[in-house]
Coordinates of C-alpha atoms and ligand atoms in Angstrom, one line a residue:
M1 CA -11.2 -4.7 34.6
E2 CA -14.8 -5.7 34.0
K3 CA -15.0 -8.4 31.3
K4 CA -17.7 -10.4 29.7
K5 CA -17.6 -13.2 27.0
I6 CA -19.5 -12.5 23.8
S7 CA -19.5 -15.3 21.2
G8 CA -16.6 -16.8 23.1
H9 CA -14.4 -13.7 23.1
D10 CA -13.5 -11.2 25.8
H11 CA -15.3 -7.9 25.8
I12 CA -14.3 -5.1 28.2
R13 CA -16.5 -2.6 29.8
Y14 CA -16.5 0.7 27.9
E15 CA -17.7 4.0 29.1
R16 CA -17.6 7.6 27.9
P17 CA -18.2 10.6 30.2
Q18 CA -21.7 11.9 29.6
L19 CA -21.7 15.5 28.6
S20 CA -24.7 17.8 29.1
P21 CA -26.4 19.1 26.0
K22 CA -24.7 22.5 26.7
E23 CA -21.2 20.9 27.0
M24 CA -21.8 18.8 23.8
L25 CA -22.9 21.9 21.9
E26 CA -19.8 23.8 23.1
K27 CA -17.4 21.0 22.4
S28 CA -18.8 20.2 18.9
R29 CA -18.8 23.9 18.0
D30 CA -15.2 24.3 19.2
F31 CA -14.1 21.2 17.3
F32 CA -15.8 22.4 14.2
D33 CA -14.2 25.9 14.6
Q34 CA -10.8 24.3 15.0
M35 CA -11.2 21.9 12.0
D36 CA -12.7 24.7 9.9
Q37 CA -9.3 26.5 10.3
R38 CA -7.5 23.7 8.5
R39 CA -6.2 24.5 5.0
T40 CA -4.2 22.5 2.6
V41 CA -0.8 24.2 2.4
R42 CA 1.8 23.5 -0.3
E43 CA 4.6 25.8 0.9
F44 CA 6.6 24.6 3.8
D45 CA 9.3 26.0 6.0
T46 CA 12.3 23.6 6.1
R47 CA 12.5 23.9 10.0
P48 CA 12.5 20.4 11.6
V49 CA 9.5 19.2 13.6
P50 CA 10.0 17.0 16.7
L51 CA 9.9 13.3 15.7
E52 CA 7.7 12.4 18.6
V53 CA 5.0 14.8 17.4
I54 CA 4.9 13.0 14.1
E55 CA 4.9 9.6 15.8
N56 CA 1.9 10.7 17.9
I57 CA 0.2 11.9 14.7
I58 CA 0.7 8.5 13.1
K59 CA -0.5 6.7 16.3
T60 CA -3.6 8.9 16.1
A61 CA -4.2 7.8 12.5
S62 CA -3.9 4.2 13.6
T63 CA -6.8 4.6 16.0
A64 CA -9.2 4.7 13.0
P65 CA -11.8 1.9 12.7
S66 CA -11.0 -0.7 10.0
G67 CA -12.7 -3.6 8.4
A68 CA -12.7 -6.5 10.9
H69 CA -10.1 -4.5 12.8
K70 CA -7.4 -5.6 10.4
Q71 CA -5.7 -2.2 10.4
P72 CA -4.7 -2.5 6.7
W73 CA -2.2 0.3 6.7
T74 CA 1.5 1.1 6.6
F75 CA 3.0 4.5 7.2
C76 CA 6.4 5.2 5.7
L77 CA 8.0 8.2 7.5
I78 CA 10.7 9.9 5.5
S79 CA 13.0 12.7 6.6
D80 CA 16.1 11.5 4.7
P81 CA 17.0 14.3 2.1
E82 CA 18.2 11.8 -0.4
M83 CA 15.0 9.8 -0.3
K84 CA 12.9 13.0 -0.5
K85 CA 14.9 14.1 -3.5
K86 CA 14.3 10.8 -5.3
I87 CA 10.6 11.0 -4.5
R88 CA 10.4 14.6 -5.8
Q89 CA 12.2 13.6 -9.0
A90 CA 9.9 10.6 -9.6
A91 CA 6.7 12.5 -8.7
E92 CA 7.6 15.5 -10.9
E93 CA 8.3 13.2 -13.9
E94 CA 4.8 11.8 -13.6
E95 CA 3.2 15.2 -12.9
K96 CA 4.9 16.7 -16.0
I97 CA 3.2 14.1 -18.1
S98 CA -0.1 14.6 -16.2
Y99 CA -0.1 18.4 -16.6
G100 CA 1.3 18.1 -20.1
G101 CA -1.8 16.1 -21.4
R102 CA -2.8 13.1 -19.3
M103 CA -5.3 15.3 -17.3
S104 CA -8.3 16.5 -19.3
D105 CA -8.8 20.2 -20.0
T106 CA -11.8 20.3 -17.6
W107 CA -9.6 18.8 -14.9
K108 CA -6.8 21.3 -15.4
A109 CA -9.4 24.1 -15.5
D110 CA -10.8 22.8 -12.1
L111 CA -7.3 22.9 -10.6
K112 CA -6.6 26.5 -11.9
P113 CA -8.0 28.2 -8.7
L114 CA -5.7 26.1 -6.6
G115 CA -2.6 27.2 -8.5
T116 CA -1.0 23.7 -8.7
N117 CA 1.4 22.7 -11.4
W118 CA 3.9 19.8 -12.1
E119 CA 6.5 21.3 -9.8
K120 CA 6.5 19.8 -6.3
P121 CA 9.2 21.6 -4.2
F122 CA 7.3 20.7 -1.0
L123 CA 8.5 17.1 -1.5
E124 CA 11.9 18.3 -0.4
E125 CA 11.1 21.3 1.7
A126 CA 8.7 19.6 4.2
P127 CA 10.7 18.1 7.1
Y128 CA 8.7 14.9 6.9
L129 CA 6.9 13.0 4.2
I130 CA 4.4 10.4 5.3
V131 CA 3.5 7.9 2.6
V132 CA 0.4 5.9 3.4
F133 CA 0.2 2.4 1.9
K134 CA -3.0 0.3 1.9
Q135 CA -2.5 -3.4 2.3
S136 CA -4.8 -5.5 0.0
Y137 CA -4.0 -8.4 2.4
G138 CA -1.8 -9.0 5.4
M139 CA 1.0 -11.4 6.1
E140 CA 1.3 -13.1 9.5
N141 CA 3.9 -15.9 10.0
G142 CA 4.1 -16.4 6.2
E143 CA 0.3 -16.8 5.9
K144 CA -2.0 -14.5 4.0
V145 CA -4.5 -12.7 6.2
Q146 CA -7.7 -11.4 4.5
H147 CA -8.4 -7.6 4.7
Y148 CA -11.8 -6.0 4.2
Y149 CA -12.9 -2.5 3.1
V150 CA -9.3 -1.5 2.7
S151 CA -9.8 1.8 0.9
E152 CA -12.5 2.9 3.3
S153 CA -10.3 2.0 6.3
V154 CA -7.2 3.7 5.0
G155 CA -9.2 6.7 3.9
I156 CA -10.6 7.1 7.4
A157 CA -7.1 6.7 8.9
C158 CA -5.9 9.4 6.6
G159 CA -8.7 11.7 7.8
F160 CA -7.5 11.1 11.4
L161 CA -3.9 11.8 10.3
I162 CA -4.9 15.1 8.7
A163 CA -6.9 16.2 11.7
A164 CA -4.0 15.2 14.0
I165 CA -1.5 17.2 11.9
H166 CA -3.8 20.2 12.1
Q167 CA -4.4 20.1 15.8
A168 CA -0.6 19.9 16.4
G169 CA -0.3 23.3 14.7
L170 CA 1.3 21.8 11.6
V171 CA 0.2 21.8 8.0
A172 CA 0.0 19.3 5.2
V173 CA -1.0 18.7 1.6
T174 CA -2.7 15.5 0.5
H175 CA -0.6 14.7 -2.6
T176 CA -1.5 11.9 -5.0
P177 CA 1.0 11.9 -7.9
S178 CA -0.5 9.7 -10.4
P179 CA 0.5 6.9 -11.0
M180 CA 2.1 6.4 -7.7
N181 CA 3.8 3.0 -8.1
F182 CA 7.2 4.6 -8.0
L183 CA 6.7 4.9 -4.3
S184 CA 6.5 1.1 -3.9
K185 CA 9.8 0.7 -5.6
L186 CA 11.6 3.6 -3.8
L187 CA 10.3 2.6 -0.4
D188 CA 10.7 -1.1 -1.1
R189 CA 7.2 -2.1 -0.2
P190 CA 5.8 -5.6 -0.8
S191 CA 3.4 -6.2 -3.7
Q192 CA 0.3 -6.5 -1.5
E193 CA 0.9 -2.8 -0.4
K194 CA -0.3 -0.1 -2.7
P195 CA 0.5 3.6 -2.3
F196 CA -2.6 5.5 -1.1
L197 CA -1.6 9.0 -0.2
L198 CA 1.6 11.1 0.2
V199 CA 1.4 13.7 3.0
P200 CA 4.2 16.2 3.4
V201 CA 4.0 17.6 6.9
G202 CA 5.7 20.6 8.6
Y203 CA 5.3 24.3 9.4
P204 CA 3.9 26.6 6.8
K205 CA 6.4 29.0 5.1
A206 CA 6.6 32.4 6.9
E207 CA 4.3 34.1 4.5
T208 CA 1.8 31.6 3.1
Y209 CA -1.1 32.2 0.9
V210 CA -3.9 29.7 0.2
P211 CA -6.6 29.8 -2.4
D212 CA -9.7 31.9 -1.5
I213 CA -12.1 29.0 -1.7
H214 CA -15.1 28.2 0.5
R215 CA -16.8 25.2 2.0
K216 CA -20.3 24.2 1.0
P217 CA -22.9 25.4 3.5
L218 CA -24.7 22.8 5.6
E219 CA -27.9 23.1 3.7
E220 CA -26.1 22.1 0.5
I221 CA -24.7 18.9 2.0
I222 CA -27.4 17.7 4.3
I223 CA -30.8 16.2 3.4
R224 CA -33.1 16.0 6.4
F225 CA -35.4 13.1 7.2
Y226 CA -36.4 13.7 10.8
D227 CA -39.9 14.3 12.1
Y228 CA -39.2 14.9 15.8
P229 CA -39.8 18.4 17.0
Q230 CA -36.7 20.7 16.9
Ligands
IYR1 N1 -1.9 15.2 -8.6 C1 -1.7 16.5 -9.2 C2 -3.0 17.1 -9.7 C3 -4.0 17.4 -8.7 C4 -5.2 16.8 -8.7 C5 -6.2 17.1 -7.9 I1 -8.0 16.2 -8.1 C6 -6.0 18.1 -6.9 O1 -7.0 18.4 -6.0 C7 -4.8 18.7 -6.8 C8 -3.8 18.4 -7.7 C9 -0.9 17.4 -8.3 O2 -0.7 17.0 -7.2 O3 -0.6 18.5 -8.7

């Protein structure tokens, strides 16, 4: 392997296949078309999913870039029905309070088109729950290791996770029961780890409906600053 020292550390040669503009256009369009098919799904079939598929999905999430490459994430993978039940009970307790008044009227009105409520049957129906924790700092041989840009890093990893779930033909919902500290207790995580996102994963129910909502068009999300000829 071709190596080179940069500031005293090994660097390895890295190359990507060069695509022609036509190939790039096709691939970027195909990837967009594929990702544009992704929808948040809250109704799951209880059918099991092969464990190795889920492990590959988590490995994909862990390829995300992170601050100083500290990889400040932990993924708890749950299929145990008893644990799922406990998580559902605890989440619904919080959500009952949230929907019962902790969320503002505007917030509840904003959620109306999505049809959500305090009930979370998907926490028991989905074959797997992935609970993503962010590590405010790491621990190596009893020593604290500093972490950087933790939320950004874990957020990017969750993006990769969601994309990987979609491309495996599975569906997910990004669930954030609030507050989420019950997850630290139930899953016995150390105090430097904070729950970040709960992602039930599985097949959609045989007949699934999703809200008829639309994505902002490019011209609403892009501000152009180029001056080269197009
Ligand atoms: N955590 C609640 C409420 C909720 C909040 C937002 I912002 C959403 O986009 C969806 C739901 C729940 O999971 O129902």
